[in-house]
Short mmCIF file of C-alpha atoms in Angstrom, two decimals:
data_model
loop_
_atom_site.label_atom_id
_atom_site.label_comp_id
_atom_site.label_asym_id
_atom_site.label_seq_id
_atom_site.Cartn_x
_atom_site.Cartn_y
_atom_site.Cartn_z
CA MET A 1 8.47 13.94 16.70
CA SER A 2 5.99 16.50 18.46
CA LEU A 3 2.46 16.54 18.67
CA PRO A 4 -0.48 18.95 19.89
CA ALA A 5 -0.50 18.20 23.65
CA PHE A 6 -3.48 16.44 25.10
CA SER A 7 -5.39 18.45 28.01
CA SER A 8 -7.02 16.64 30.28
CA SER A 9 -9.74 18.95 31.33
CA LEU A 10 -13.69 17.24 29.39
CA SER A 11 -15.96 18.15 32.05
CA SER A 12 -17.13 19.90 28.68
CA SER A 13 -18.14 16.67 26.39
CA SER A 14 -19.97 15.19 29.29
CA SER A 15 -21.82 17.82 30.09
CA ALA A 16 -22.85 18.96 25.96
CA SER A 17 -25.66 17.82 24.01
CA SER A 18 -24.95 14.74 21.08
CA SER A 19 -25.24 17.95 18.65
CA GLU A 20 -22.84 19.99 20.55
CA GLN A 21 -19.77 17.19 20.88
CA ALA A 22 -20.46 16.53 17.03
CA SER A 23 -19.84 20.00 16.08
CA GLY A 24 -17.02 20.11 17.85
CA CYS A 25 -15.39 17.17 16.69
CA ALA A 26 -15.61 18.29 12.80
CA HIS A 27 -14.45 21.52 13.69
CA ALA A 28 -11.06 19.85 15.19
CA LEU A 29 -10.84 16.91 13.63
CA ALA A 30 -11.24 18.41 9.99
CA PRO A 31 -7.76 18.46 9.40
CA TYR A 32 -7.29 15.06 9.83
CA GLY A 33 -9.95 13.52 6.99
CA TRP A 34 -13.30 13.43 9.13
CA ASP A 35 -16.15 14.02 6.95
CA GLU A 36 -20.03 14.50 6.90
CA ALA A 37 -19.29 10.26 5.05
CA TRP A 38 -17.66 9.58 8.73
CA ALA A 39 -20.32 11.39 11.13
CA ALA A 40 -22.63 9.43 9.94
CA GLU A 41 -20.84 6.17 10.21
CA PHE A 42 -20.31 7.22 13.94
CA ALA A 43 -24.17 8.87 14.60
CA PRO A 44 -24.87 5.19 16.31
CA TYR A 45 -21.55 5.86 19.43
CA THR A 46 -21.91 9.55 20.37
CA ASP A 47 -25.74 8.30 21.48
CA GLN A 48 -23.41 6.08 23.82
CA GLY A 49 -19.96 9.35 24.98
CA LEU A 50 -18.19 7.90 23.33
CA LEU A 51 -15.61 9.78 21.48
CA PRO A 52 -14.27 9.48 18.29
CA GLY A 53 -9.93 10.18 17.20
CA ARG A 54 -7.53 9.02 14.44
CA VAL A 55 -5.25 6.25 14.76
CA VAL A 56 -1.77 8.52 14.57
CA ARG A 57 0.17 5.60 15.89
CA VAL A 58 0.31 1.88 17.29
CA ASP A 59 2.76 0.32 19.27
CA ARG A 60 2.98 -1.75 21.90
CA GLY A 61 -0.70 -3.03 22.09
CA GLN A 62 -1.39 1.13 22.47
CA CYS A 63 -2.34 3.51 21.03
CA ASP A 64 -1.67 7.19 19.47
CA VAL A 65 -5.23 8.58 19.29
CA MET A 66 -6.19 12.39 17.67
CA THR A 67 -9.66 13.62 19.56
CA ALA A 68 -11.62 16.09 19.61
CA HIS A 69 -9.67 17.30 22.61
CA GLY A 70 -5.58 16.10 21.34
CA ILE A 71 -4.19 13.26 21.80
CA VAL A 72 -5.33 10.04 23.89
CA ARG A 73 -3.26 7.39 24.72
CA ALA A 74 -5.04 4.60 24.64
CA ASP A 75 -4.49 0.79 24.94
CA THR A 76 -6.15 -1.26 22.14
CA ALA A 77 -6.99 -4.53 24.06
CA PHE A 78 -10.65 -4.63 22.96
CA VAL A 79 -9.53 -5.09 19.42
CA THR A 80 -7.00 -7.00 18.80
CA PRO A 81 -8.18 -10.27 16.64
CA HIS A 82 -6.65 -13.40 15.78
CA ASP A 83 -7.59 -11.63 11.92
CA PRO A 84 -4.14 -9.66 10.89
CA LEU A 85 -6.37 -7.60 8.73
CA ARG A 86 -8.68 -6.43 11.71
CA VAL A 87 -6.22 -4.91 13.50
CA ILE A 88 -6.19 -0.90 14.61
CA CYS A 89 -3.37 0.34 12.61
CA THR A 90 -2.44 3.88 11.38
CA GLY A 91 -5.46 6.04 10.06
CA ASP A 92 -8.30 3.77 11.51
CA TRP A 93 -11.21 5.88 13.36
CA ALA A 94 -11.42 4.83 16.37
CA VAL A 95 -14.22 4.79 18.63
CA LEU A 96 -12.59 5.87 22.10
CA GLU A 97 -13.91 5.82 25.18
CA ALA A 98 -15.01 9.34 26.74
CA HIS A 99 -13.02 8.75 30.24
CA GLY A 100 -10.86 6.53 32.65
CA ASN A 101 -7.24 6.01 33.45
CA PRO A 102 -5.85 4.01 30.80
CA ARG A 103 -8.16 4.42 28.17
CA TYR A 104 -9.76 2.08 25.69
CA VAL A 105 -10.42 1.49 21.90
CA LYS A 106 -13.22 0.09 21.75
CA THR A 107 -13.95 -0.28 17.77
CA TYR A 108 -13.08 1.58 14.64
CA LEU A 109 -15.30 2.84 12.24
CA PRO A 110 -15.68 0.88 8.74
CA ARG A 111 -12.85 1.43 6.81
CA ARG A 112 -12.88 3.06 2.97
CA THR A 113 -9.43 0.96 1.59
CA ALA A 114 -6.82 -0.42 3.74
CA PHE A 115 -2.75 -0.98 2.55
CA VAL A 116 -1.82 -4.52 2.46
CA ARG A 117 1.31 -6.94 2.06
CA SER A 118 1.69 -10.75 2.80
CA THR A 119 4.47 -10.78 6.12
CA SER A 120 7.53 -13.32 5.73
CA SER A 121 5.65 -15.32 7.84
CA GLN A 122 5.59 -18.95 6.45
CA ARG A 123 1.03 -18.62 7.42
CA SER A 124 0.60 -16.07 4.91
CA GLU A 125 -0.95 -13.74 6.35
CA GLY A 126 -1.53 -10.58 5.48
CA GLN A 127 -0.57 -6.86 7.63
CA ILE A 128 -2.62 -4.00 7.15
CA LEU A 129 -0.11 -0.50 6.90
CA ALA A 130 -2.02 1.92 6.96
CA ALA A 131 -6.11 2.70 6.23
CA ASN A 132 -8.52 5.57 4.51
CA VAL A 133 -5.77 5.96 2.15
CA ASP A 134 -7.19 8.36 -0.62
CA HIS A 135 -3.07 8.86 -2.25
CA ALA A 136 -0.25 6.05 -1.94
CA ILE A 137 3.20 7.57 -3.08
CA ILE A 138 5.52 5.90 -3.80
CA ALA A 139 8.87 7.52 -4.02
CA VAL A 140 12.02 5.86 -5.61
CA SER A 141 15.35 7.44 -5.08
CA LEU A 142 17.17 8.00 -8.37
CA ALA A 143 20.23 8.13 -6.53
CA VAL A 144 20.14 4.82 -6.77
CA GLU A 145 19.68 2.43 -10.92
CA LEU A 146 15.93 2.05 -11.27
CA ASP A 147 13.88 -0.84 -10.14
CA LEU A 148 11.12 -1.24 -12.80
CA GLY A 149 10.15 -4.43 -11.43
CA ARG A 150 9.87 -3.80 -7.61
CA ILE A 151 7.85 -0.15 -8.41
CA GLU A 152 4.93 -2.17 -10.87
CA ARG A 153 5.17 -4.68 -7.51
CA PHE A 154 4.22 -1.16 -4.56
CA LEU A 155 1.53 -0.42 -7.53
CA ALA A 156 0.12 -3.71 -7.81
CA LEU A 157 -0.14 -3.41 -3.88
CA ALA A 158 -0.96 0.46 -3.84
CA TRP A 159 -4.49 -0.03 -6.81
CA GLU A 160 -5.27 -3.52 -4.83
CA SER A 161 -5.91 -1.02 -1.17
CA GLY A 162 -8.11 1.26 -2.88
CA ALA A 163 -6.43 4.01 -2.71
CA GLN A 164 -5.46 6.07 -6.53
CA PRO A 165 -1.19 5.68 -6.41
CA LEU A 166 1.39 8.36 -7.31
CA VAL A 167 5.71 7.92 -8.66
CA VAL A 168 7.67 10.33 -7.40
CA LEU A 169 11.77 10.45 -7.71
CA THR A 170 13.14 11.56 -5.13
CA LYS A 171 16.94 13.44 -5.38
CA ALA A 172 15.39 14.88 -8.89
CA ASP A 173 18.74 16.67 -7.80
CA LEU A 174 21.34 14.22 -8.73
CA VAL A 175 20.43 13.92 -12.43
CA PRO A 176 21.36 17.26 -13.50
CA ASP A 177 20.47 16.37 -17.49
CA PRO A 178 17.32 17.19 -18.95
CA VAL A 179 17.55 14.48 -21.53
CA THR A 180 18.49 11.89 -19.01
CA LEU A 181 15.35 12.42 -16.40
CA GLY A 182 13.04 12.91 -19.25
CA HIS A 183 14.55 8.96 -20.01
CA LEU A 184 14.01 7.68 -17.01
CA VAL A 185 10.70 9.65 -15.97
CA GLU A 186 9.87 7.49 -19.73
CA ASP A 187 10.79 3.98 -18.27
CA VAL A 188 8.63 4.80 -14.92
CA GLU A 189 5.80 5.39 -17.05
CA THR A 190 6.05 2.46 -19.32
CA ALA A 191 5.59 0.86 -16.09
CA ALA A 192 3.15 2.49 -14.50
CA PRO A 193 -0.43 3.20 -16.65
CA GLY A 194 -2.33 5.61 -15.36
CA VAL A 195 0.07 6.82 -12.41
CA GLN A 196 1.78 10.42 -12.05
CA VAL A 197 4.46 10.17 -12.49
CA LEU A 198 6.48 13.16 -9.80
CA THR A 199 10.69 14.12 -9.91
CA VAL A 200 11.15 16.17 -6.88
CA SER A 201 14.42 17.38 -5.02
CA SER A 202 13.72 18.57 -1.42
CA ARG A 203 17.24 19.85 -1.78
CA THR A 204 16.16 22.09 -4.81
CA GLY A 205 12.38 22.75 -3.87
CA GLU A 206 11.49 21.62 -7.72
CA GLY A 207 8.16 18.99 -8.17
CA THR A 208 7.18 20.56 -4.44
CA ASP A 209 4.60 22.27 -4.82
CA VAL A 210 2.98 19.95 -7.93
CA LEU A 211 3.15 17.17 -4.93
CA ALA A 212 1.70 19.80 -2.09
CA ALA A 213 -1.37 20.31 -4.35
CA VAL A 214 -1.93 17.01 -5.06
CA VAL A 215 -1.44 15.56 -0.89
CA GLY A 216 -3.19 18.25 0.01
CA GLY A 217 -6.98 16.67 -0.23
CA GLY A 218 -7.22 13.46 1.68
CA THR A 219 -4.43 11.35 3.49
CA SER A 220 -1.99 10.09 1.59
CA VAL A 221 0.77 7.30 2.69
CA LEU A 222 5.19 7.71 1.72
CA LEU A 223 5.68 3.90 0.43
CA GLY A 224 9.50 3.03 -0.35
CA ILE A 225 12.31 1.37 0.41
CA SER A 226 14.98 2.73 3.22
CA GLY A 227 17.19 5.35 1.25
CA ALA A 228 13.99 6.91 -0.83
CA GLY A 229 14.36 10.47 0.98
CA LYS A 230 10.37 9.42 2.38
CA SER A 231 11.27 11.46 5.81
CA THR A 232 13.23 13.85 3.76
CA LEU A 233 9.97 14.91 1.55
CA ALA A 234 7.68 14.51 4.77
CA ASN A 235 9.92 17.35 5.97
CA THR A 236 9.35 19.17 3.27
CA LEU A 237 5.73 19.02 3.17
CA LEU A 238 4.92 19.45 7.01
CA GLY A 239 7.04 22.78 6.74
CA GLU A 240 9.54 21.58 9.09
CA GLU A 241 12.52 19.03 11.26
CA VAL A 242 9.51 16.99 12.03
CA MET A 243 10.65 13.34 11.25
CA ASP A 244 14.45 12.55 11.54
CA VAL A 245 16.71 11.91 8.24
CA GLN A 246 19.98 10.33 8.55
CA ALA A 247 22.09 9.69 5.18
CA ALA A 248 22.09 6.79 2.45
CA ARG A 249 25.36 4.77 1.96
CA ASP A 250 27.12 6.18 -1.05
CA VAL A 251 27.76 2.36 -3.08
CA ASP A 252 24.03 0.98 -3.27
CA GLY A 253 21.46 4.34 -1.80
CA LYS A 254 20.38 2.48 0.83
CA GLY A 255 19.81 3.77 4.24
CA ARG A 256 18.75 2.84 8.21
CA HIS A 257 15.35 2.74 9.00
CA THR A 258 14.49 6.91 10.19
CA THR A 259 10.94 6.22 10.88
CA THR A 260 10.14 3.33 13.44
CA THR A 261 6.55 3.69 13.00
CA ARG A 262 4.09 5.11 11.21
CA ASN A 263 2.87 8.36 12.01
CA LEU A 264 -0.03 10.13 10.79
CA LEU A 265 0.54 14.16 10.80
CA ALA A 266 -1.66 17.17 9.63
CA LEU A 267 -0.19 18.29 6.54
CA PRO A 268 -0.11 22.65 6.70
CA GLY A 269 -1.66 23.19 3.76
CA GLY A 270 -4.76 20.17 4.10
CA GLY A 271 -4.46 16.78 3.66
CA VAL A 272 -3.07 14.36 5.82
CA LEU A 273 0.57 12.42 4.96
CA ILE A 274 1.32 8.83 7.02
CA ASP A 275 4.86 8.53 6.62
CA THR A 276 6.26 4.28 7.36
CA PRO A 277 9.88 2.72 7.85
CA GLY A 278 10.90 1.33 4.96
CA LEU A 279 9.81 -0.99 3.63
CA ARG A 280 12.68 -4.61 3.00
CA GLY A 281 9.59 -6.79 1.49
CA VAL A 282 6.55 -6.16 -0.62
CA GLY A 283 5.19 -9.42 -0.95
CA LEU A 284 1.76 -9.13 -2.55
CA PHE A 285 -1.50 -10.71 -0.42
CA ASP A 286 -4.55 -11.66 -2.52
CA ALA A 287 -3.95 -8.66 -5.26
CA GLU A 288 -5.11 -9.86 -7.83
CA ALA A 289 -7.44 -6.48 -9.37
CA GLY A 290 -4.30 -4.30 -8.69
CA VAL A 291 -1.39 -6.51 -10.63
CA GLY A 292 -3.93 -6.57 -14.02
CA GLN A 293 -4.13 -3.23 -12.86
CA VAL A 294 -0.01 -2.13 -12.88
CA PHE A 295 -0.83 -4.20 -15.86
CA SER A 296 -3.28 -3.04 -18.32
CA GLU A 297 -1.96 -3.50 -21.20
CA ILE A 298 -1.67 -7.10 -21.09
CA GLU A 299 -4.59 -7.45 -19.96
CA GLU A 300 -6.18 -5.52 -23.11
CA TYR A 301 -3.82 -7.61 -25.24
CA ALA A 302 -5.53 -10.58 -23.82
CA GLN A 303 -9.06 -10.34 -25.32
CA ARG A 304 -7.56 -10.62 -28.33
CA CYS A 305 -6.40 -14.76 -27.69
CA ARG A 306 -8.23 -16.35 -28.87
CA PHE A 307 -9.12 -19.00 -26.23
CA HIS A 308 -11.07 -17.71 -23.20
CA ASP A 309 -8.37 -19.54 -20.48
CA CYS A 310 -5.52 -18.46 -22.80
CA ALA A 311 -2.32 -19.11 -20.37
CA HIS A 312 0.17 -16.52 -22.56
CA GLU A 313 2.01 -19.30 -23.14
CA ALA A 314 2.35 -21.31 -26.43
CA GLU A 315 -1.23 -21.37 -27.17
CA PRO A 316 -2.57 -20.33 -31.01
CA GLY A 317 -3.91 -17.12 -30.80
CA CYS A 318 -2.33 -15.81 -28.73
CA GLY A 319 -3.23 -11.64 -28.82
CA VAL A 320 -0.58 -10.89 -25.83
CA LEU A 321 1.69 -13.36 -27.58
CA ALA A 322 1.40 -11.63 -31.00
CA ALA A 323 1.65 -8.09 -29.15
CA LEU A 324 5.21 -10.15 -27.82
CA ALA A 325 6.28 -10.72 -31.64
CA SER A 326 5.27 -7.57 -33.25
CA GLY A 327 7.39 -5.26 -30.42
CA GLU A 328 4.12 -3.60 -28.83
CA LEU A 329 4.86 -5.90 -25.52
CA ALA A 330 8.25 -5.84 -24.30
CA GLU A 331 9.29 -8.98 -22.70
CA ARG A 332 10.09 -7.99 -18.94
CA ARG A 333 6.69 -6.42 -18.73
CA LEU A 334 5.60 -9.01 -19.41
CA ASP A 335 7.52 -11.11 -17.40
CA SER A 336 6.79 -9.27 -14.16
CA TYR A 337 3.27 -9.20 -14.78
CA ARG A 338 3.97 -13.18 -15.18
CA LYS A 339 6.04 -13.03 -11.90
CA LEU A 340 3.59 -11.42 -9.50
CA LEU A 341 0.83 -13.74 -10.85
CA ARG A 342 2.28 -16.38 -9.68
CA GLU A 343 3.48 -15.36 -6.47
CA ASN A 344 -0.40 -14.00 -5.57
CA GLN A 345 -1.74 -17.42 -6.44
CA ARG A 346 0.55 -19.17 -4.12
CA ILE A 347 -0.05 -16.39 -1.31
CA VAL A 348 -3.92 -16.98 -2.23
CA ALA A 349 -3.72 -21.01 -2.59
CA LYS A 350 -1.64 -21.14 0.81
CA THR A 351 -5.59 -19.90 2.56
CA ASP A 352 -8.42 -21.36 -0.13
CA ALA A 353 -7.95 -25.28 -0.44
CA ARG A 354 -10.76 -24.90 -3.82
CA LEU A 355 -8.11 -22.81 -4.78
CA ARG A 356 -4.93 -25.09 -4.24
CA SER A 357 -6.09 -28.15 -5.84
CA GLU A 358 -7.22 -26.31 -8.57
CA ILE A 359 -3.62 -25.25 -8.86
CA ASN A 360 -2.60 -29.29 -8.00
CA ARG A 361 -4.26 -30.13 -10.69
CA ALA A 362 -4.14 -28.04 -13.66
CA TRP A 363 -0.12 -29.17 -12.61
CA ARG A 364 -0.29 -32.94 -12.81
CA LEU A 365 -2.47 -32.08 -16.08
CA ARG A 366 0.87 -30.45 -17.84
CA SER A 367 3.32 -33.12 -15.99
CA ALA A 368 1.06 -35.61 -17.42
CA GLU A 369 1.20 -33.84 -21.21
CA GLY A 370 5.05 -33.66 -20.43
CA ARG A 371 5.69 -37.12 -20.30
CA ALA A 372 3.85 -38.34 -22.65
CA ASN A 373 4.61 -35.27 -25.61
CA TYR A 374 8.45 -37.25 -24.37
CA ALA A 375 7.42 -40.49 -24.98
CA ALA A 376 5.69 -40.05 -28.50
CA LYS A 377 9.47 -37.71 -29.37
CA ARG A 378 11.41 -41.34 -28.62
CA ARG A 379 9.46 -43.55 -30.24
CA GLY A 380 9.32 -41.52 -33.64
CA ARG A 381 12.89 -41.28 -33.09
CA ALA A 382 13.28 -45.20 -32.58
#
């Protein structure tokens, strides 16, 4: 990946007034998302002689930061807290020392949005993948069978982050039959209510103009598993071969991790793109609101339930079960909804002692009820 060269001459910045520096930053960093709101957030640091910059890549305790003077390699030693959600990440707006070698990131501006997943750690920690994202582009390859459950999982994390999700079905040229393609789009639209679904082919150019228009404003992050075509899509949007591309396996459509770090790139038509490595695991992390957004129709059916704490299992007067019985609600959707809620509850319970106690209490009550029912049945047979 090619990045602009960094100019070592900063004599002009040291002698410029605060207003001149702010004006220069506004002009040079605008392609990377700098606006008046970010300038207002940064105002307290201006008089301290500190510089703003957008983090374009993080690796090994250091990061590349795009400043008004070009790319700066900076150390993140000042912003390495014990909380993994507060470490600096791609997309952050850094507060950077103006001079010195090495440079240091002193802090970063409050995040507008943050895309977070749970790690594979037994401690149920969250991992932040990207910050200050406006659009979460979920890339799904049409070269393999659709996994609607995985799409719903990505959507839950995207909604929870505060970004607007968008599902992009890549490699559309591999489905030449328009009727078949239409059915696949309908299936995804059912799993993604309120979300735009685009079919795109980087080979033929189908849909790329629409996608470019969507990402032309704000910051977008590309998400998906290996082999989904994210790097190819990034190159198409960039108009040049910036990201390396590797072929996916014919057997399952999976590919090796072409992208190994999260990289932030300014698009020629406007907007900013963050390309991410393929995600093997997409664990939820305190994403109850996001799950509710993905399954908004189930949340609406739940409003019809007789009891406000209905678990939608076997309760009388359950609006969700009534929708299931009438065919309004697909059983696959309800199963997926229950699965993601249970997973999210387990994650939250590991860090919330009160919730963990409530879950254990509910489990003991259900166990006692089950034993009582079993005992009653045995007495009836005796």
